[in-house]
Amino acid sequence: MLKYILKRLLYFVILIFVMSFLTFMLYNMIPGDPARVEVQSIKNKVPAEVYQQMYQQARQRLGLDDPLLVRYGRWMGNILKGDFGMSSVYKQPVRELIVAPMKNTIFINIFAILISLGIAIPIGIRCAVKQNSLFDNTVQVFTIVGYSLPTFIIALVCIFLFAVKLGWFPVSGMTTPNFQGTAVEAFFDKMYHLALPLFIMTIGSLGGIIRYVRAAMIDALHMDYVKTARAKGLKEKVVIYSHAWRNALLPVITIIIGWFLTIFSGSLVIERMFNLHGMGKFYIDALSNQDYNIAVTVQMFYFVIASLGNIIIDLSYGLVDPRVRVNK
Amino acid sequence: MSKENAKKKKSFFYLLSVKLFGSGKRKLSILEEEQVQSPLRSTIKQFKENKLSMAGLITFLLIFAFVFIGPYFFKQDLAFSETSQINVSPGLNLMDFPKELDGNVKQISVGPIFSVGLSNDGKVYVWGKPKLSKTMDMSKVPMGMGKVVKVAAGYDHVLALDQYGDVWAWGSNRLGQGAIPEEVEKLKNIKDIAAGYQCSLVLTEDGYVYFFGNEATNDFKVKNDYQGQIAKIVTSSDAVLGLTFDGRAVYLGKQKNAYANVPEGMGKVVDIAATASTMAAVNDEGKVFVWGNVSSYGENKVPETDSRIVSIQGGRYHYTALTENGETVAWGANFYKQAQVPDKISDTSIKALFTGFYQNYAVNNDGKILTWGLKGYPLGTDDLGRDILNRLVNGGKMSMTIGAVSVIISTIVGVIIGCLSGFFGGKVDMILQRIVEIISGLPFLPFAMILSALIGNNMTSNQKIFLIMVILGLLQWPTLSRLVRAQVLAEREKEFVTAARSIGVKRMKIVFRHILPNVISVVIVTATLDFATCMLTEATLSYLGFGVPAPQPTWGNMLFGSNNSIVIQNYWWRWVFASIILSICVICINLTGDGLRDAIDPKSRER
């Protein structure tokens, strides 16, 4: 088991390096010449020769003429040290800028995941237990619709219905401007603003989770120990929740663990539509403003989170289920 | 005899077949079915029995036919934009004039999407789409007007002249086009009124012209040389043309521009008209002269007529004219069929003609109103005045093409990598699987966005479309390659592979000729489901502004810019229709894919 973990971690490190190299290539594609930007301001103040000399010096100092691998090494070194460069729009280190959107995204996503799991798991179980019933078939159709609809269409419809027509929720934003009140009031104000985005995120992810829970539960219900439990004369409730569900939980829990990592990444579409200052909007804004230091950092971050998620899913299989404990 | 024989024969074979295979009417048990049906046929049968998937497939095929045949009827003009037609709500009622006006019409003046009519008894009617915005409603005709003798519809305001010589204005007053100046209010000898783009003009009996409204966009010289001689005025979208009492067409602006280049030697001019960017005059010999900024629509291509042209009217980019024996002709831009006089109208004798923007009203000798031109937009227009139905059809074609090409790319890559990885195993497998891991570990949407933003930075529209196809294709294949690999791993241990190997078939041939056909069902199902995913991803990318760039429409970028509450509420047609068709299409593809999977692998249905 330990060997497997180490192997996976080694893969992870290699993966990160390959990926960071790809990202660096992307980073290299960014149009513009940092050295020229640096000396641009003095272009008209000094003679052309001096300017050219200073430009060359800047190029040398920034190491723009070094071989690709050397530049990559320097770039990666900076990133590992936690130096992600400066944002060209905000004129602040990316590292400081990234904190606020990260907090918001985590705050939003924890609620979204808890709510959708709370709804999806009971429905999934019920579907599996009453397989091919009217309820099951209806839910199946809804889940297909659910994962077929793009988030932004669900969001448009919800905004139209609940924010514009009925006026229950604000159309966008995270807080009331110039809000003043106690911490509790501020929390409720935030939740009031986040209610619609959370609702949409829940609807959007419901389809996938229900299908997954249902499939896991159906598998579990077909097992022999469930038949044994029934044969013993146990109550159906006990059979379902104590025998079957516990076993169905195993695959579900691994997925949940993986999902918990996505709380950092944020939803691109929802955050943009509702003007929520989270990671997704941060990233889109950076791309639209051509603030590439931010974009590349967030991109790297996304990738690390995704690969970490994959590893944790793989490892947690072994942790939660002794039968599939990896011992290669 | 032969007939009887045939019947007998048939019944014999029928009996034989019943003996052998059962009647076919009776429901077969699963065992028998497997004996007589090839896997493909049983798959098709299974699929047909699944009503939901069949409905999905049929709907998808209908949408497919709609977007691929549609473009032959809805020609796409990417450079098209029309400021006078922006955000028009759906409906075909632009020319639905009120019944009261039929046989009783005195004058009709046409605005961009509304028309104002005047009956012989001095009543004003407004129809079309008079509600230009929440606060601006053209049908709110002011109270207290006397018997109206003249109406003039401008771009977003209406003028009326009543029997007491008072001018009334309603509609937009943002640039003072609706604020009647004191000097005009004092006038008692007003003869004519004209309303243009953000401006209003008043003409008196003694030939003086008064102007109010936006002077910046309209070239009009108040103290022009012709004050006191003007008999008629018309407006283009930014200039004013006058007709003097002695039959000269004169430009009333201060600038030296294309309008000021009034052709010489026109003789005695009897009527004048103007489109958005050209001016026209007709002389007493019936000859039409057109000048100004003549566009490629051909405002100057005056058709031959049997008799003399006596009066002329200008639309947005087309002219209509009436000859002395009541014949109607039209020329110029024809994209809404506004310059194509229907036979019904060209055959009858027309008494009066009223043209403006894209609508034409002809009044015959009985006073009946006949119309042609732009009826309206079945699905409304967007923020650049483009027909949404047209964009939906052409955008659908683009969306589906992008989805299809990306799926083809991803399927080819996925199948090749999956087959090689599964069949050869060992080091090849190890390396390929690491690549698969990297690609599938990429956060899809953000990565596609950064690629599109960085690589597509200075690309043309078409290159960017290809880029999107390739990005989607190259990021989509890992799932398929994993499935194919698993299948190939199972298949390669079977006897037929060993047999093929033993007779010396090359390894590559074994993989792609012997094994691949056995795993094709997985490929088909995954490709179908991937098609839906690709369309969704393309839509999301375009919606976020990182996909196909404007003006090329796709279902996704038609929704771009519709995420503010004003658009969502007031211009609902700009997002509702694209959303509906995109959703239906993706749902149908997913239903079809699910149905296919169930049909190919009945076991999956139990899950």
mmCIF file of N, CA and C in Angstrom, chain A residues 8 11 15 18-19 22-23 26-27 29-31 131-132 140-141 144-145 147-153 156-157 159-160 164-165 171 211 214-216 218-219 222 268-269 272-273 283-284 287-288 290 292 295-296 299 302-303 306-307 310, chain B residues 52 430 434 437-438 440-443 445-447 449-451 453-455 457-458 529 536 539-540 543-546 555-556 559-565 568-569 572 575 578-580 582-584 586-587 590-591 594 597 605-607:
data_model
loop_
_atom_site.group_PDB
_atom_site.id
_atom_site.type_symbol
_atom_site.label_atom_id
_atom_site.label_comp_id
_atom_site.label_asym_id
_atom_site.label_seq_id
_atom_site.Cartn_x
_atom_site.Cartn_y
_atom_site.Cartn_z
ATOM 1 N N ARG A 8 2.255 6.569 -6.729
ATOM 2 C CA ARG A 8 1.291 7.562 -7.203
ATOM 3 C C ARG A 8 1.815 8.976 -6.994
ATOM 4 N N TYR A 11 4.314 9.762 -9.602
ATOM 5 C CA TYR A 11 3.610 10.105 -10.833
ATOM 6 C C TYR A 11 3.097 11.537 -10.761
ATOM 7 N N LEU A 15 3.875 14.393 -13.250
ATOM 8 C CA LEU A 15 2.743 15.006 -13.937
ATOM 9 C C LEU A 15 2.770 16.520 -13.787
ATOM 10 N N VAL A 18 5.479 17.926 -16.006
ATOM 11 C CA VAL A 18 5.081 17.936 -17.418
ATOM 12 C C VAL A 18 4.076 19.055 -17.658
ATOM 13 N N MET A 19 3.122 19.101 -16.739
ATOM 14 C CA MET A 19 2.054 20.076 -16.899
ATOM 15 C C MET A 19 2.580 21.500 -16.786
ATOM 16 N N LEU A 22 4.151 22.446 -19.926
ATOM 17 C CA LEU A 22 3.140 22.841 -20.929
ATOM 18 C C LEU A 22 2.643 24.257 -20.644
ATOM 19 N N THR A 23 2.357 24.495 -19.361
ATOM 20 C CA THR A 23 1.864 25.828 -18.996
ATOM 21 C C THR A 23 2.906 26.884 -19.325
ATOM 22 N N LEU A 26 2.781 27.723 -22.818
ATOM 23 C CA LEU A 26 1.658 28.653 -23.014
ATOM 24 C C LEU A 26 2.082 30.066 -22.615
ATOM 25 N N TYR A 27 2.734 30.109 -21.463
ATOM 26 C CA TYR A 27 3.163 31.386 -20.909
ATOM 27 C C TYR A 27 4.092 32.095 -21.887
ATOM 28 N N MET A 29 3.940 31.876 -25.004
ATOM 29 C CA MET A 29 3.197 32.323 -26.187
ATOM 30 C C MET A 29 2.578 33.703 -25.983
ATOM 31 N N ILE A 30 2.586 34.153 -24.756
ATOM 32 C CA ILE A 30 1.962 35.440 -24.459
ATOM 33 C C ILE A 30 2.622 36.526 -25.286
ATOM 34 N N PRO A 31 1.826 37.275 -26.007
ATOM 35 C CA PRO A 31 2.410 38.342 -26.808
ATOM 36 C C PRO A 31 2.964 39.437 -25.909
ATOM 37 N N GLN A 131 -36.609 0.651 -8.370
ATOM 38 C CA GLN A 131 -36.112 0.689 -9.735
ATOM 39 C C GLN A 131 -37.225 0.448 -10.744
ATOM 40 N N ASN A 132 -37.196 1.245 -11.834
ATOM 41 C CA ASN A 132 -38.167 1.156 -12.923
ATOM 42 C C ASN A 132 -39.592 1.513 -12.516
ATOM 43 N N GLN A 140 -35.127 9.691 -13.725
ATOM 44 C CA GLN A 140 -34.139 9.417 -14.775
ATOM 45 C C GLN A 140 -34.228 10.450 -15.890
ATOM 46 N N VAL A 141 -35.466 10.722 -16.311
ATOM 47 C CA VAL A 141 -35.634 11.716 -17.373
ATOM 48 C C VAL A 141 -35.103 13.064 -16.913
ATOM 49 N N ILE A 144 -31.362 13.241 -17.024
ATOM 50 C CA ILE A 144 -30.839 13.439 -18.386
ATOM 51 C C ILE A 144 -30.968 14.910 -18.764
ATOM 52 N N VAL A 145 -32.151 15.458 -18.501
ATOM 53 C CA VAL A 145 -32.346 16.883 -18.794
ATOM 54 C C VAL A 145 -31.348 17.708 -18.000
ATOM 55 N N TYR A 147 -28.327 17.020 -16.800
ATOM 56 C CA TYR A 147 -26.936 17.125 -17.234
ATOM 57 C C TYR A 147 -26.808 17.506 -18.699
ATOM 58 N N SER A 148 -27.945 17.557 -19.414
ATOM 59 C CA SER A 148 -27.880 18.039 -20.792
ATOM 60 C C SER A 148 -27.928 19.558 -20.858
ATOM 61 N N LEU A 149 -28.609 20.163 -19.893
ATOM 62 C CA LEU A 149 -28.746 21.617 -19.960
ATOM 63 C C LEU A 149 -27.450 22.287 -19.534
ATOM 64 N N PRO A 150 -26.966 23.211 -20.341
ATOM 65 C CA PRO A 150 -25.804 23.963 -19.893
ATOM 66 C C PRO A 150 -26.168 24.831 -18.698
ATOM 67 N N THR A 151 -25.204 25.022 -17.802
ATOM 68 C CA THR A 151 -25.475 25.787 -16.585
ATOM 69 C C THR A 151 -26.007 27.171 -16.893
ATOM 70 N N PHE A 152 -25.473 27.772 -17.972
ATOM 71 C CA PHE A 152 -25.881 29.157 -18.179
ATOM 72 C C PHE A 152 -27.330 29.260 -18.624
ATOM 73 N N ILE A 153 -27.854 28.200 -19.236
ATOM 74 C CA ILE A 153 -29.270 28.260 -19.603
ATOM 75 C C ILE A 153 -30.133 28.102 -18.362
ATOM 76 N N LEU A 156 -29.984 31.412 -16.719
ATOM 77 C CA LEU A 156 -30.797 32.446 -17.372
ATOM 78 C C LEU A 156 -32.263 32.285 -17.004
ATOM 79 N N VAL A 157 -32.732 31.030 -17.068
ATOM 80 C CA VAL A 157 -34.140 30.786 -16.752
ATOM 81 C C VAL A 157 -34.426 31.158 -15.302
ATOM 82 N N ILE A 159 -32.766 33.224 -13.339
ATOM 83 C CA ILE A 159 -32.719 34.676 -13.124
ATOM 84 C C ILE A 159 -34.018 35.296 -13.610
ATOM 85 N N PHE A 160 -34.452 34.845 -14.786
ATOM 86 C CA PHE A 160 -35.682 35.397 -15.357
ATOM 87 C C PHE A 160 -36.863 35.179 -14.406
ATOM 88 N N VAL A 164 -36.015 38.347 -11.819
ATOM 89 C CA VAL A 164 -36.614 39.430 -12.589
ATOM 90 C C VAL A 164 -38.138 39.440 -12.441
ATOM 91 N N LYS A 165 -38.781 38.290 -12.705
ATOM 92 C CA LYS A 165 -40.241 38.260 -12.685
ATOM 93 C C LYS A 165 -40.780 38.325 -11.255
ATOM 94 N N VAL A 171 -30.317 40.120 -8.646
ATOM 95 C CA VAL A 171 -29.868 39.595 -9.931
ATOM 96 C C VAL A 171 -28.388 39.229 -9.891
ATOM 97 N N ARG A 211 -27.475 9.951 -10.540
ATOM 98 C CA ARG A 211 -27.179 8.773 -11.364
ATOM 99 C C ARG A 211 -26.113 7.905 -10.712
ATOM 100 N N ARG A 214 -27.491 6.161 -7.592
ATOM 101 C CA ARG A 214 -28.449 5.145 -8.002
ATOM 102 C C ARG A 214 -27.712 3.902 -8.498
ATOM 103 N N ALA A 215 -26.713 4.111 -9.369
ATOM 104 C CA ALA A 215 -25.987 2.963 -9.915
ATOM 105 C C ALA A 215 -25.297 2.190 -8.800
ATOM 106 N N ALA A 216 -24.640 2.923 -7.870
ATOM 107 C CA ALA A 216 -23.932 2.247 -6.778
ATOM 108 C C ALA A 216 -24.905 1.454 -5.924
ATOM 109 N N ILE A 218 -27.882 0.270 -6.780
ATOM 110 C CA ILE A 218 -28.435 -0.888 -7.491
ATOM 111 C C ILE A 218 -27.446 -2.043 -7.443
ATOM 112 N N ASP A 219 -26.176 -1.730 -7.653
ATOM 113 C CA ASP A 219 -25.151 -2.764 -7.551
ATOM 114 C C ASP A 219 -25.201 -3.431 -6.185
ATOM 115 N N HIS A 222 -28.062 -5.826 -5.512
ATOM 116 C CA HIS A 222 -28.026 -7.110 -6.182
ATOM 117 C C HIS A 222 -27.075 -8.102 -5.517
ATOM 118 N N LEU A 268 -16.973 28.639 -13.330
ATOM 119 C CA LEU A 268 -16.705 29.739 -14.266
ATOM 120 C C LEU A 268 -17.983 30.475 -14.635
ATOM 121 N N VAL A 269 -18.985 29.698 -15.022
ATOM 122 C CA VAL A 269 -20.181 30.314 -15.583
ATOM 123 C C VAL A 269 -20.986 31.046 -14.523
ATOM 124 N N ARG A 272 -19.424 34.164 -13.076
ATOM 125 C CA ARG A 272 -19.434 35.276 -14.013
ATOM 126 C C ARG A 272 -20.830 35.865 -14.144
ATOM 127 N N MET A 273 -21.832 34.974 -14.225
ATOM 128 C CA MET A 273 -23.188 35.469 -14.431
ATOM 129 C C MET A 273 -23.676 36.289 -13.243
ATOM 130 N N TYR A 283 -10.426 34.180 -12.846
ATOM 131 C CA TYR A 283 -9.722 33.607 -13.996
ATOM 132 C C TYR A 283 -10.206 34.220 -15.304
ATOM 133 N N ILE A 284 -11.524 34.281 -15.460
ATOM 134 C CA ILE A 284 -12.072 34.836 -16.699
ATOM 135 C C ILE A 284 -11.645 36.293 -16.863
ATOM 136 N N LEU A 287 -8.139 36.479 -17.985
ATOM 137 C CA LEU A 287 -7.992 36.158 -19.408
ATOM 138 C C LEU A 287 -8.493 37.297 -20.280
ATOM 139 N N SER A 288 -9.641 37.881 -19.908
ATOM 140 C CA SER A 288 -10.176 38.956 -20.752
ATOM 141 C C SER A 288 -9.300 40.203 -20.665
ATOM 142 N N GLN A 290 -6.184 40.159 -20.306
ATOM 143 C CA GLN A 290 -4.849 39.732 -20.718
ATOM 144 C C GLN A 290 -3.849 39.892 -19.580
ATOM 145 N N TYR A 292 -1.894 37.850 -17.818
ATOM 146 C CA TYR A 292 -1.560 36.432 -17.965
ATOM 147 C C TYR A 292 -0.873 35.834 -16.755
ATOM 148 N N ALA A 295 -3.675 34.453 -14.924
ATOM 149 C CA ALA A 295 -4.297 33.348 -15.647
ATOM 150 C C ALA A 295 -3.464 32.081 -15.533
ATOM 151 N N VAL A 296 -2.146 32.223 -15.722
ATOM 152 C CA VAL A 296 -1.293 31.042 -15.666
ATOM 153 C C VAL A 296 -1.260 30.462 -14.266
ATOM 154 N N GLN A 299 -4.451 28.698 -13.675
ATOM 155 C CA GLN A 299 -4.451 27.490 -14.494
ATOM 156 C C GLN A 299 -3.633 26.379 -13.822
ATOM 157 N N TYR A 302 -5.563 25.103 -10.878
ATOM 158 C CA TYR A 302 -6.616 24.187 -11.320
ATOM 159 C C TYR A 302 -6.043 22.804 -11.584
ATOM 160 N N PHE A 303 -4.915 22.788 -12.247
ATOM 161 C CA PHE A 303 -4.356 21.501 -12.629
ATOM 162 C C PHE A 303 -3.918 20.716 -11.401
ATOM 163 N N ALA A 306 -6.899 19.299 -9.751
ATOM 164 C CA ALA A 306 -7.504 18.182 -10.480
ATOM 165 C C ALA A 306 -6.685 16.917 -10.303
ATOM 166 N N SER A 307 -5.347 17.017 -10.417
ATOM 167 C CA SER A 307 -4.566 15.781 -10.319
ATOM 168 C C SER A 307 -4.547 15.274 -8.887
ATOM 169 N N ASN A 310 -7.626 13.315 -8.430
ATOM 170 C CA ASN A 310 -7.546 11.968 -8.997
ATOM 171 C C ASN A 310 -6.809 11.022 -8.073
ATOM 172 N N LEU B 52 -38.539 6.622 -25.741
ATOM 173 C CA LEU B 52 -37.898 7.890 -25.378
ATOM 174 C C LEU B 52 -36.716 8.170 -26.302
ATOM 175 N N MET B 430 2.099 1.860 -21.080
ATOM 176 C CA MET B 430 2.547 2.684 -19.948
ATOM 177 C C MET B 430 2.659 4.154 -20.365
ATOM 178 N N ARG B 434 0.034 7.358 -19.414
ATOM 179 C CA ARG B 434 0.444 8.580 -18.718
ATOM 180 C C ARG B 434 -0.070 9.811 -19.473
ATOM 181 N N GLU B 437 -3.567 10.200 -18.763
ATOM 182 C CA GLU B 437 -3.745 10.755 -17.431
ATOM 183 C C GLU B 437 -3.564 12.270 -17.431
ATOM 184 N N ILE B 438 -2.532 12.712 -18.144
ATOM 185 C CA ILE B 438 -2.285 14.160 -18.183
ATOM 186 C C ILE B 438 -3.472 14.877 -18.807
ATOM 187 N N SER B 440 -6.575 13.853 -19.279
ATOM 188 C CA SER B 440 -7.842 13.796 -18.560
ATOM 189 C C SER B 440 -7.747 14.543 -17.233
ATOM 190 N N GLY B 441 -6.530 14.791 -16.786
ATOM 191 C CA GLY B 441 -6.386 15.571 -15.569
ATOM 192 C C GLY B 441 -6.524 17.051 -15.794
ATOM 193 N N LEU B 442 -6.415 17.454 -17.058
ATOM 194 C CA LEU B 442 -6.545 18.882 -17.361
ATOM 195 C C LEU B 442 -7.939 19.355 -17.022
ATOM 196 N N PRO B 443 -8.062 20.441 -16.307
ATOM 197 C CA PRO B 443 -9.392 21.002 -16.106
ATOM 198 C C PRO B 443 -9.894 21.530 -17.442
ATOM 199 N N LEU B 445 -12.595 23.059 -19.109
ATOM 200 C CA LEU B 445 -13.063 24.381 -19.549
ATOM 201 C C LEU B 445 -11.983 25.461 -19.384
ATOM 202 N N PRO B 446 -11.360 25.558 -18.204
ATOM 203 C CA PRO B 446 -10.329 26.590 -18.065
ATOM 204 C C PRO B 446 -9.201 26.420 -19.071
ATOM 205 N N PHE B 447 -8.811 25.165 -19.313
ATOM 206 C CA PHE B 447 -7.696 24.946 -20.224
ATOM 207 C C PHE B 447 -8.077 25.335 -21.650
ATOM 208 N N MET B 449 -10.162 27.502 -22.390
ATOM 209 C CA MET B 449 -10.244 28.963 -22.426
ATOM 210 C C MET B 449 -8.878 29.595 -22.590
ATOM 211 N N ILE B 450 -7.903 29.091 -21.829
ATOM 212 C CA ILE B 450 -6.586 29.737 -21.911
ATOM 213 C C ILE B 450 -5.968 29.463 -23.286
ATOM 214 N N LEU B 451 -6.203 28.267 -23.821
ATOM 215 C CA LEU B 451 -5.692 27.977 -25.166
ATOM 216 C C LEU B 451 -6.312 28.918 -26.180
ATOM 217 N N ALA B 453 -7.632 31.744 -25.655
ATOM 218 C CA ALA B 453 -7.244 33.141 -25.445
ATOM 219 C C ALA B 453 -5.821 33.391 -25.918
ATOM 220 N N LEU B 454 -4.925 32.437 -25.671
ATOM 221 C CA LEU B 454 -3.525 32.677 -26.010
ATOM 222 C C LEU B 454 -3.227 32.400 -27.479
ATOM 223 N N ILE B 455 -3.622 31.205 -27.950
ATOM 224 C CA ILE B 455 -3.311 30.866 -29.345
ATOM 225 C C ILE B 455 -4.167 31.698 -30.290
ATOM 226 N N ASN B 457 -5.216 34.527 -30.114
ATOM 227 C CA ASN B 457 -5.134 35.954 -29.854
ATOM 228 C C ASN B 457 -5.302 36.815 -31.098
ATOM 229 N N ASN B 458 -4.509 36.511 -32.106
ATOM 230 C CA ASN B 458 -4.670 37.302 -33.328
ATOM 231 C C ASN B 458 -4.975 36.399 -34.506
ATOM 232 N N LEU B 529 -22.455 10.406 -27.238
ATOM 233 C CA LEU B 529 -22.525 11.199 -26.014
ATOM 234 C C LEU B 529 -21.500 12.341 -26.048
ATOM 235 N N LEU B 536 -22.130 21.267 -26.023
ATOM 236 C CA LEU B 536 -22.295 22.017 -24.777
ATOM 237 C C LEU B 536 -21.059 22.843 -24.470
ATOM 238 N N ALA B 539 -20.775 25.736 -26.712
ATOM 239 C CA ALA B 539 -21.745 26.768 -26.335
ATOM 240 C C ALA B 539 -21.256 27.534 -25.110
ATOM 241 N N THR B 540 -20.741 26.789 -24.120
ATOM 242 C CA THR B 540 -20.271 27.461 -22.906
ATOM 243 C C THR B 540 -19.091 28.372 -23.217
ATOM 244 N N TYR B 543 -20.319 31.298 -25.077
ATOM 245 C CA TYR B 543 -21.104 32.132 -24.174
ATOM 246 C C TYR B 543 -20.179 32.983 -23.310
ATOM 247 N N LEU B 544 -19.086 32.394 -22.866
ATOM 248 C CA LEU B 544 -18.158 33.144 -22.032
ATOM 249 C C LEU B 544 -17.298 34.081 -22.859
ATOM 250 N N GLY B 545 -17.383 33.960 -24.191
ATOM 251 C CA GLY B 545 -16.618 34.862 -25.042
ATOM 252 C C GLY B 545 -15.255 34.321 -25.430
ATOM 253 N N PHE B 546 -15.020 33.015 -25.229
ATOM 254 C CA PHE B 546 -13.732 32.454 -25.600
ATOM 255 C C PHE B 546 -13.873 31.448 -26.738
ATOM 256 N N TRP B 555 -25.050 28.800 -31.478
ATOM 257 C CA TRP B 555 -26.079 28.870 -30.442
ATOM 258 C C TRP B 555 -25.503 29.399 -29.142
ATOM 259 N N GLY B 556 -24.224 29.150 -28.925
ATOM 260 C CA GLY B 556 -23.621 29.633 -27.688
ATOM 261 C C GLY B 556 -23.388 31.130 -27.727
ATOM 262 N N LEU B 559 -26.007 33.777 -27.173
ATOM 263 C CA LEU B 559 -26.407 34.092 -25.795
ATOM 264 C C LEU B 559 -25.398 35.000 -25.124
ATOM 265 N N PHE B 560 -24.272 35.197 -25.816
ATOM 266 C CA PHE B 560 -23.239 36.077 -25.251
ATOM 267 C C PHE B 560 -23.826 37.477 -25.081
ATOM 268 N N GLY B 561 -23.598 38.047 -23.934
ATOM 269 C CA GLY B 561 -24.096 39.397 -23.722
ATOM 270 C C GLY B 561 -25.552 39.448 -23.299
ATOM 271 N N SER B 562 -26.148 38.288 -23.041
ATOM 272 C CA SER B 562 -27.538 38.349 -22.598
ATOM 273 C C SER B 562 -27.631 38.120 -21.101
ATOM 274 N N ASN B 563 -26.507 38.199 -20.391
ATOM 275 C CA ASN B 563 -26.622 37.956 -18.962
ATOM 276 C C ASN B 563 -26.699 39.248 -18.154
ATOM 277 N N ASN B 564 -27.464 40.197 -18.627
ATOM 278 C CA ASN B 564 -27.816 41.277 -17.711
ATOM 279 C C ASN B 564 -29.331 41.366 -17.648
ATOM 280 N N SER B 565 -29.806 41.884 -16.541
ATOM 281 C CA SER B 565 -31.232 41.739 -16.274
ATOM 282 C C SER B 565 -32.087 42.479 -17.309
ATOM 283 N N ILE B 568 -32.410 40.044 -20.133
ATOM 284 C CA ILE B 568 -33.171 38.881 -19.692
ATOM 285 C C ILE B 568 -34.653 39.215 -19.613
ATOM 286 N N GLN B 569 -34.951 40.412 -19.120
ATOM 287 C CA GLN B 569 -36.359 40.737 -18.943
ATOM 288 C C GLN B 569 -36.986 41.333 -20.207
ATOM 289 N N TRP B 572 -36.418 39.190 -23.982
ATOM 290 C CA TRP B 572 -36.349 37.765 -23.685
ATOM 291 C C TRP B 572 -36.101 36.932 -24.934
ATOM 292 N N TRP B 575 -32.568 35.464 -25.836
ATOM 293 C CA TRP B 575 -31.927 34.286 -25.239
ATOM 294 C C TRP B 575 -32.831 33.066 -25.210
ATOM 295 N N ALA B 578 -32.620 30.587 -28.583
ATOM 296 C CA ALA B 578 -31.337 29.876 -28.702
ATOM 297 C C ALA B 578 -31.186 28.864 -27.576
ATOM 298 N N SER B 579 -31.592 29.269 -26.360
ATOM 299 C CA SER B 579 -31.509 28.332 -25.231
ATOM 300 C C SER B 579 -32.355 27.101 -25.488
ATOM 301 N N ILE B 580 -33.590 27.331 -25.943
ATOM 302 C CA ILE B 580 -34.506 26.204 -26.126
ATOM 303 C C ILE B 580 -33.935 25.225 -27.138
ATOM 304 N N LEU B 582 -30.904 24.821 -28.274
ATOM 305 C CA LEU B 582 -29.663 24.170 -27.824
ATOM 306 C C LEU B 582 -29.981 23.073 -26.811
ATOM 307 N N SER B 583 -30.863 23.403 -25.839
ATOM 308 C CA SER B 583 -31.188 22.402 -24.826
ATOM 309 C C SER B 583 -31.846 21.183 -25.447
ATOM 310 N N ILE B 584 -32.842 21.433 -26.304
ATOM 311 C CA ILE B 584 -33.548 20.306 -26.905
ATOM 312 C C ILE B 584 -32.573 19.435 -27.676
ATOM 313 N N VAL B 586 -29.305 19.046 -27.321
ATOM 314 C CA VAL B 586 -28.392 18.275 -26.482
ATOM 315 C C VAL B 586 -29.139 17.159 -25.753
ATOM 316 N N ILE B 587 -30.331 17.471 -25.256
ATOM 317 C CA ILE B 587 -31.115 16.427 -24.575
ATOM 318 C C ILE B 587 -31.376 15.277 -25.532
ATOM 319 N N ASN B 590 -28.318 13.164 -26.083
ATOM 320 C CA ASN B 590 -28.055 12.326 -24.914
ATOM 321 C C ASN B 590 -29.033 11.166 -24.809
ATOM 322 N N LEU B 591 -30.325 11.453 -25.096
ATOM 323 C CA LEU B 591 -31.331 10.380 -25.065
ATOM 324 C C LEU B 591 -30.970 9.310 -26.086
ATOM 325 N N ASP B 594 -27.989 7.332 -24.810
ATOM 326 C CA ASP B 594 -28.384 6.411 -23.740
ATOM 327 C C ASP B 594 -29.137 5.214 -24.297
ATOM 328 N N ARG B 597 -26.835 2.839 -26.000
ATOM 329 C CA ARG B 597 -26.071 2.030 -25.055
ATOM 330 C C ARG B 597 -26.931 0.903 -24.500
ATOM 331 N N ARG B 605 -28.860 -1.569 -18.861
ATOM 332 C CA ARG B 605 -30.148 -1.022 -18.467
ATOM 333 C C ARG B 605 -30.475 -1.357 -17.012
ATOM 334 N N GLU B 606 -29.925 -2.460 -16.579
ATOM 335 C CA GLU B 606 -30.225 -2.856 -15.198
ATOM 336 C C GLU B 606 -29.561 -1.928 -14.204
ATOM 337 N N ARG B 607 -28.579 -1.193 -14.666
ATOM 338 C CA ARG B 607 -27.851 -0.329 -13.720
ATOM 339 C C ARG B 607 -28.633 0.932 -13.450
#
